[in-house]
PDB file of N, CA and C in Angstrom:
ATOM      1  N   MET H   1     145.930  35.727 118.971  1.00 62.00           N
ATOM      2  CA  MET H   1     145.096  35.261 117.918  1.00 62.00           C
ATOM      3  C   MET H   1     145.420  36.090 116.678  1.00 62.00           C
ATOM      4  N   SER H   2     145.854  35.442 115.605  1.00 69.00           N
ATOM      5  CA  SER H   2     146.226  36.132 114.366  1.00 69.00           C
ATOM      6  C   SER H   2     145.521  35.493 113.179  1.00 69.00           C
ATOM      7  N   PHE H   3     145.223  36.301 112.183  1.00 65.00           N
ATOM      8  CA  PHE H   3     144.550  35.838 110.987  1.00 65.00           C
ATOM      9  C   PHE H   3     145.222  36.434 109.763  1.00 65.00           C
ATOM     10  N   PRO H   4     145.374  35.645 108.677  1.00 71.00           N
ATOM     11  CA  PRO H   4     145.886  36.232 107.440  1.00 71.00           C
ATOM     12  C   PRO H   4     144.826  37.160 106.855  1.00 71.00           C
ATOM     13  N   ILE H   5     145.266  38.254 106.278  1.00 69.00           N
ATOM     14  CA  ILE H   5     144.342  39.242 105.727  1.00 69.00           C
ATOM     15  C   ILE H   5     144.424  39.207 104.206  1.00 69.00           C
ATOM     16  N   SER H   6     143.248  39.141 103.577  1.00 67.00           N
ATOM     17  CA  SER H   6     143.190  39.167 102.118  1.00 67.00           C
ATOM     18  C   SER H   6     142.524  40.471 101.682  1.00 67.00           C
ATOM     19  N   THR H   7     142.041  40.508 100.482  1.00 67.00           N
ATOM     20  CA  THR H   7     141.384  41.693  99.950  1.00 67.00           C
ATOM     21  C   THR H   7     140.133  42.002 100.776  1.00 67.00           C
ATOM     22  N   PRO H   8     139.911  43.271 101.109  1.00 65.00           N
ATOM     23  CA  PRO H   8     138.717  43.628 101.888  1.00 65.00           C
ATOM     24  C   PRO H   8     137.435  43.204 101.179  1.00 65.00           C
ATOM     25  N   ARG H   9     136.417  42.884 101.984  1.00 62.00           N
ATOM     26  CA  ARG H   9     135.125  42.494 101.427  1.00 62.00           C
ATOM     27  C   ARG H   9     134.427  43.669 100.765  1.00 62.00           C
ATOM     28  N   PHE H  10     134.667  44.873 101.255  1.00 63.00           N
ATOM     29  CA  PHE H  10     134.007  46.075 100.757  1.00 63.00           C
ATOM     30  C   PHE H  10     134.927  47.261 101.006  1.00 63.00           C
ATOM     31  N   MET H  11     135.048  48.145 100.040  1.00 64.00           N
ATOM     32  CA  MET H  11     135.908  49.318 100.241  1.00 64.00           C
ATOM     33  C   MET H  11     135.439  50.421  99.294  1.00 64.00           C
ATOM     34  N   ASP H  12     135.326  51.619  99.835  1.00 66.00           N
ATOM     35  CA  ASP H  12     135.056  52.783  98.991  1.00 66.00           C
ATOM     36  C   ASP H  12     135.887  53.953  99.504  1.00 66.00           C
ATOM     37  N   GLY H  13     135.788  55.088  98.852  1.00 70.00           N
ATOM     38  CA  GLY H  13     136.629  56.224  99.188  1.00 70.00           C
ATOM     39  C   GLY H  13     136.454  56.734 100.604  1.00 70.00           C
ATOM     40  N   SER H  14     135.215  56.736 101.097  1.00 69.00           N
ATOM     41  CA  SER H  14     134.989  57.255 102.444  1.00 69.00           C
ATOM     42  C   SER H  14     135.589  56.333 103.500  1.00 69.00           C
ATOM     43  N   LEU H  15     135.543  55.023 103.287  1.00 71.00           N
ATOM     44  CA  LEU H  15     136.177  54.095 104.232  1.00 71.00           C
ATOM     45  C   LEU H  15     137.693  54.231 104.196  1.00 71.00           C
ATOM     46  N   THR H  16     138.238  54.435 103.020  1.00 71.00           N
ATOM     47  CA  THR H  16     139.680  54.638 102.898  1.00 71.00           C
ATOM     48  C   THR H  16     140.090  55.897 103.662  1.00 71.00           C
ATOM     49  N   HIS H  17     139.324  56.957 103.521  1.00 67.00           N
ATOM     50  CA  HIS H  17     139.610  58.212 104.221  1.00 67.00           C
ATOM     51  C   HIS H  17     139.522  58.013 105.735  1.00 67.00           C
ATOM     52  N   LEU H  18     138.466  57.351 106.206  1.00 75.00           N
ATOM     53  CA  LEU H  18     138.304  57.102 107.633  1.00 75.00           C
ATOM     54  C   LEU H  18     139.426  56.222 108.177  1.00 75.00           C
ATOM     55  N   ALA H  19     139.766  55.170 107.432  1.00 75.00           N
ATOM     56  CA  ALA H  19     140.850  54.277 107.869  1.00 75.00           C
ATOM     57  C   ALA H  19     142.178  55.015 107.959  1.00 75.00           C
ATOM     58  N   GLY H  20     142.366  56.040 107.138  1.00 76.00           N
ATOM     59  CA  GLY H  20     143.602  56.816 107.191  1.00 76.00           C
ATOM     60  C   GLY H  20     143.608  57.862 108.291  1.00 76.00           C
ATOM     61  N   LEU H  21     142.437  58.381 108.650  1.00 84.00           N
ATOM     62  CA  LEU H  21     142.366  59.420 109.677  1.00 84.00           C
ATOM     63  C   LEU H  21     142.446  58.870 111.099  1.00 84.00           C
ATOM     64  N   ILE H  22     141.912  57.691 111.330  1.00 86.00           N
ATOM     65  CA  ILE H  22     141.894  57.144 112.692  1.00 86.00           C
ATOM     66  C   ILE H  22     143.301  57.066 113.288  1.00 86.00           C
ATOM     67  N   PRO H  23     144.312  56.527 112.587  1.00 85.00           N
ATOM     68  CA  PRO H  23     145.659  56.492 113.178  1.00 85.00           C
ATOM     69  C   PRO H  23     146.232  57.887 113.443  1.00 85.00           C
ATOM     70  N   VAL H  24     145.868  58.860 112.610  1.00 88.00           N
ATOM     71  CA  VAL H  24     146.338  60.228 112.826  1.00 88.00           C
ATOM     72  C   VAL H  24     145.784  60.754 114.154  1.00 88.00           C
ATOM     73  N   TYR H  25     144.503  60.542 114.385  1.00 89.00           N
ATOM     74  CA  TYR H  25     143.903  60.973 115.652  1.00 89.00           C
ATOM     75  C   TYR H  25     144.453  60.181 116.828  1.00 89.00           C
ATOM     76  N   MET H  26     144.708  58.883 116.636  1.00 85.00           N
ATOM     77  CA  MET H  26     145.263  58.059 117.714  1.00 85.00           C
ATOM     78  C   MET H  26     146.681  58.481 118.080  1.00 85.00           C
ATOM     79  N   ALA H  27     147.405  59.050 117.136  1.00 88.00           N
ATOM     80  CA  ALA H  27     148.755  59.521 117.442  1.00 88.00           C
ATOM     81  C   ALA H  27     148.704  60.646 118.468  1.00 88.00           C
ATOM     82  N   ASP H  28     147.597  61.382 118.483  1.00 91.00           N
ATOM     83  CA  ASP H  28     147.426  62.453 119.458  1.00 91.00           C
ATOM     84  C   ASP H  28     146.922  61.899 120.789  1.00 91.00           C
ATOM     85  N   LYS H  29     145.875  61.060 120.732  1.00 88.00           N
ATOM     86  CA  LYS H  29     145.322  60.481 121.953  1.00 88.00           C
ATOM     87  C   LYS H  29     144.470  59.266 121.600  1.00 88.00           C
ATOM     88  N   VAL H  30     144.705  58.154 122.271  1.00 85.00           N
ATOM     89  CA  VAL H  30     143.900  56.948 122.077  1.00 85.00           C
ATOM     90  C   VAL H  30     142.662  57.063 122.956  1.00 85.00           C
ATOM     91  N   THR H  31     141.494  56.968 122.328  1.00 88.00           N
ATOM     92  CA  THR H  31     140.236  57.037 123.071  1.00 88.00           C
ATOM     93  C   THR H  31     139.399  55.797 122.768  1.00 88.00           C
ATOM     94  N   ASP H  32     138.437  55.529 123.636  1.00 88.00           N
ATOM     95  CA  ASP H  32     137.530  54.399 123.404  1.00 88.00           C
ATOM     96  C   ASP H  32     136.805  54.545 122.072  1.00 88.00           C
ATOM     97  N   ASP H  33     136.384  55.760 121.747  1.00 90.00           N
ATOM     98  CA  ASP H  33     135.651  55.989 120.502  1.00 90.00           C
ATOM     99  C   ASP H  33     136.498  55.670 119.272  1.00 90.00           C
ATOM    100  N   LEU H  34     137.755  56.066 119.296  1.00 89.00           N
ATOM    101  CA  LEU H  34     138.630  55.782 118.154  1.00 89.00           C
ATOM    102  C   LEU H  34     138.895  54.291 118.013  1.00 89.00           C
ATOM    103  N   VAL H  35     139.132  53.618 119.112  1.00 90.00           N
ATOM    104  CA  VAL H  35     139.370  52.168 119.065  1.00 90.00           C
ATOM    105  C   VAL H  35     138.114  51.451 118.582  1.00 90.00           C
ATOM    106  N   ASP H  36     136.946  51.875 119.066  1.00 92.00           N
ATOM    107  CA  ASP H  36     135.688  51.273 118.615  1.00 92.00           C
ATOM    108  C   ASP H  36     135.477  51.499 117.121  1.00 92.00           C
ATOM    109  N   ALA H  37     135.779  52.701 116.632  1.00 90.00           N
ATOM    110  CA  ALA H  37     135.628  52.997 115.206  1.00 90.00           C
ATOM    111  C   ALA H  37     136.571  52.132 114.377  1.00 90.00           C
ATOM    112  N   GLU H  38     137.818  52.008 114.824  1.00 90.00           N
ATOM    113  CA  GLU H  38     138.776  51.198 114.087  1.00 90.00           C
ATOM    114  C   GLU H  38     138.376  49.724 114.103  1.00 90.00           C
ATOM    115  N   ASN H  39     137.949  49.229 115.258  1.00 91.00           N
ATOM    116  CA  ASN H  39     137.506  47.837 115.325  1.00 91.00           C
ATOM    117  C   ASN H  39     136.278  47.599 114.448  1.00 91.00           C
ATOM    118  N   GLY H  40     135.410  48.610 114.346  1.00 90.00           N
ATOM    119  CA  GLY H  40     134.264  48.510 113.447  1.00 90.00           C
ATOM    120  C   GLY H  40     134.690  48.369 111.989  1.00 90.00           C
ATOM    121  N   LEU H  41     135.746  49.079 111.613  1.00 87.00           N
ATOM    122  CA  LEU H  41     136.271  48.943 110.251  1.00 87.00           C
ATOM    123  C   LEU H  41     136.785  47.530 109.994  1.00 87.00           C
ATOM    124  N   TRP H  42     137.461  46.954 110.987  1.00 88.00           N
ATOM    125  CA  TRP H  42     137.943  45.576 110.828  1.00 88.00           C
ATOM    126  C   TRP H  42     136.775  44.624 110.592  1.00 88.00           C
ATOM    127  N   LYS H  43     135.674  44.847 111.295  1.00 90.00           N
ATOM    128  CA  LYS H  43     134.513  43.979 111.117  1.00 90.00           C
ATOM    129  C   LYS H  43     133.898  44.171 109.729  1.00 90.00           C
ATOM    130  N   ILE H  44     133.737  45.424 109.304  1.00 85.00           N
ATOM    131  CA  ILE H  44     133.149  45.706 107.993  1.00 85.00           C
ATOM    132  C   ILE H  44     134.023  45.157 106.870  1.00 85.00           C
ATOM    133  N   LEU H  45     135.316  45.416 106.944  1.00 83.00           N
ATOM    134  CA  LEU H  45     136.214  45.086 105.833  1.00 83.00           C
ATOM    135  C   LEU H  45     136.639  43.626 105.792  1.00 83.00           C
ATOM    136  N   HIS H  46     136.826  43.012 106.965  1.00 86.00           N
ATOM    137  CA  HIS H  46     137.390  41.661 106.982  1.00 86.00           C
ATOM    138  C   HIS H  46     136.576  40.656 107.791  1.00 86.00           C
ATOM    139  N   GLY H  47     135.481  41.081 108.393  1.00 88.00           N
ATOM    140  CA  GLY H  47     134.645  40.179 109.164  1.00 88.00           C
ATOM    141  C   GLY H  47     135.246  39.760 110.500  1.00 88.00           C
ATOM    142  N   LEU H  48     136.205  40.545 110.999  1.00 91.00           N
ATOM    143  CA  LEU H  48     136.855  40.215 112.273  1.00 91.00           C
ATOM    144  C   LEU H  48     136.138  40.924 113.417  1.00 91.00           C
ATOM    145  N   THR H  49     135.606  40.147 114.347  1.00 92.00           N
ATOM    146  CA  THR H  49     134.923  40.740 115.495  1.00 92.00           C
ATOM    147  C   THR H  49     135.903  40.936 116.642  1.00 92.00           C
ATOM    148  N   THR H  50     135.535  41.821 117.544  1.00 93.00           N
ATOM    149  CA  THR H  50     136.380  42.142 118.686  1.00 93.00           C
ATOM    150  C   THR H  50     135.626  41.786 119.965  1.00 93.00           C
ATOM    151  N   PRO H  51     136.257  41.061 120.886  1.00 92.00           N
ATOM    152  CA  PRO H  51     135.574  40.737 122.142  1.00 92.00           C
ATOM    153  C   PRO H  51     135.418  41.978 123.013  1.00 92.00           C
ATOM    154  N   PRO H  52     134.520  41.937 123.990  1.00 88.00           N
ATOM    155  CA  PRO H  52     134.382  43.073 124.910  1.00 88.00           C
ATOM    156  C   PRO H  52     135.694  43.320 125.660  1.00 88.00           C
ATOM    157  N   GLY H  53     135.942  44.543 125.996  1.00 86.00           N
ATOM    158  CA  GLY H  53     137.160  44.901 126.725  1.00 86.00           C
ATOM    159  C   GLY H  53     138.025  45.831 125.911  1.00 86.00           C
ATOM    160  N   ASN H  54     139.258  45.996 126.330  1.00 89.00           N
ATOM    161  CA  ASN H  54     140.205  46.910 125.679  1.00 89.00           C
ATOM    162  C   ASN H  54     141.052  46.172 124.649  1.00 89.00           C
ATOM    163  N   PHE H  55     140.410  45.697 123.606  1.00 92.00           N
ATOM    164  CA  PHE H  55     141.104  44.968 122.547  1.00 92.00           C
ATOM    165  C   PHE H  55     141.137  45.799 121.281  1.00 92.00           C
ATOM    166  N   LYS H  56     142.186  45.575 120.484  1.00 90.00           N
ATOM    167  CA  LYS H  56     142.400  46.326 119.246  1.00 90.00           C
ATOM    168  C   LYS H  56     143.078  45.418 118.237  1.00 90.00           C
ATOM    169  N   TRP H  57     142.673  45.529 116.979  1.00 90.00           N
ATOM    170  CA  TRP H  57     143.332  44.789 115.909  1.00 90.00           C
ATOM    171  C   TRP H  57     144.545  45.579 115.419  1.00 90.00           C
ATOM    172  N   VAL H  58     145.662  44.903 115.182  1.00 87.00           N
ATOM    173  CA  VAL H  58     146.842  45.497 114.554  1.00 87.00           C
ATOM    174  C   VAL H  58     147.188  44.660 113.331  1.00 87.00           C
ATOM    175  N   TRP H  59     147.889  45.262 112.392  1.00 84.00           N
ATOM    176  CA  TRP H  59     148.151  44.618 111.109  1.00 84.00           C
ATOM    177  C   TRP H  59     149.606  44.833 110.727  1.00 84.00           C
ATOM    178  N   ASP H  60     150.256  43.771 110.224  1.00 82.00           N
ATOM    179  CA  ASP H  60     151.660  43.879 109.811  1.00 82.00           C
ATOM    180  C   ASP H  60     151.831  43.688 108.302  1.00 82.00           C
ATOM    181  N   LEU H  61     150.826  44.058 107.537  1.00 79.00           N
ATOM    182  CA  LEU H  61     150.772  43.950 106.071  1.00 79.00           C
ATOM    183  C   LEU H  61     150.468  42.536 105.581  1.00 79.00           C
ATOM    184  N   ARG H  62     150.423  41.560 106.479  1.00 81.00           N
ATOM    185  CA  ARG H  62     150.071  40.208 106.079  1.00 81.00           C
ATOM    186  C   ARG H  62     149.082  39.570 107.050  1.00 81.00           C
ATOM    187  N   TRP H  63     149.325  39.742 108.319  1.00 86.00           N
ATOM    188  CA  TRP H  63     148.496  39.142 109.362  1.00 86.00           C
ATOM    189  C   TRP H  63     147.852  40.230 110.203  1.00 86.00           C
ATOM    190  N   SER H  64     146.669  39.934 110.709  1.00 88.00           N
ATOM    191  CA  SER H  64     146.028  40.803 111.679  1.00 88.00           C
ATOM    192  C   SER H  64     146.026  40.084 113.016  1.00 88.00           C
ATOM    193  N   THR H  65     146.372  40.796 114.077  1.00 91.00           N
ATOM    194  CA  THR H  65     146.486  40.211 115.406  1.00 91.00           C
ATOM    195  C   THR H  65     145.667  41.024 116.394  1.00 91.00           C
ATOM    196  N   LEU H  66     144.945  40.324 117.252  1.00 93.00           N
ATOM    197  CA  LEU H  66     144.162  40.976 118.286  1.00 93.00           C
ATOM    198  C   LEU H  66     145.036  41.155 119.517  1.00 93.00           C
ATOM    199  N   ILE H  67     145.148  42.404 119.976  1.00 92.00           N
ATOM    200  CA  ILE H  67     145.946  42.674 121.171  1.00 92.00           C
ATOM    201  C   ILE H  67     145.052  43.321 122.233  1.00 92.00           C
ATOM    202  N   GLU H  68     145.459  43.180 123.490  1.00 92.00           N
ATOM    203  CA  GLU H  68     144.751  43.838 124.578  1.00 92.00           C
ATOM    204  C   GLU H  68     145.533  45.080 124.982  1.00 92.00           C
ATOM    205  N   LEU H  69     144.841  46.189 125.074  1.00 87.00           N
ATOM    206  CA  LEU H  69     145.470  47.446 125.474  1.00 87.00           C
ATOM    207  C   LEU H  69     145.425  47.546 126.996  1.00 87.00           C
ATOM    208  N   LEU H  70     146.581  47.626 127.607  1.00 86.00           N
ATOM    209  CA  LEU H  70     146.675  47.745 129.047  1.00 86.00           C
ATOM    210  C   LEU H  70     147.196  49.138 129.406  1.00 86.00           C
ATOM    211  N   ASN H  71     146.668  49.705 130.432  1.00 78.00           N
ATOM    212  CA  ASN H  71     147.122  51.003 130.949  1.00 78.00           C
ATOM    213  C   ASN H  71     147.019  52.140 129.947  1.00 78.00           C
ATOM    214  N   TRP H  72     146.086  52.051 128.998  1.00 67.00           N
ATOM    215  CA  TRP H  72     145.937  53.188 128.098  1.00 67.00           C
ATOM    216  C   TRP H  72     145.236  54.293 128.863  1.00 67.00           C
ATOM    217  N   GLY H  73     145.506  55.491 128.521  1.00 59.00           N
ATOM    218  CA  GLY H  73     144.939  56.622 129.206  1.00 59.00           C
ATOM    219  C   GLY H  73     145.645  56.976 130.502  1.00 59.00           C
ATOM    220  N   VAL H  74     146.679  56.204 130.866  1.00 55.00           N
ATOM    221  CA  VAL H  74     147.436  56.496 132.075  1.00 55.00           C
ATOM    222  C   VAL H  74     148.563  57.455 131.693  1.00 55.00           C
ATOM    223  N   ALA H  75     148.615  58.584 132.361  1.00 48.00           N
ATOM    224  CA  ALA H  75     149.632  59.590 132.014  1.00 48.00           C
ATOM    225  C   ALA H  75     150.992  59.191 132.553  1.00 48.00           C
TER     226      ALA H  75
END
């Protein structure tokens, strides 16, 4: 499921800072809390909801796509 992304509905400096920090923390370790925080940003900024489960929005500068994370946290 993919959607074209336009200008965010709402954006301020603190959201920009949070949106930039989440990927930095995810580079170290992907956690449920980080994925939930990032998915929350997608809902606030673009109105995209996330179904229950291990789903995450990804963006390629034009489209946003919902992906399912499998085997995360497995060493």
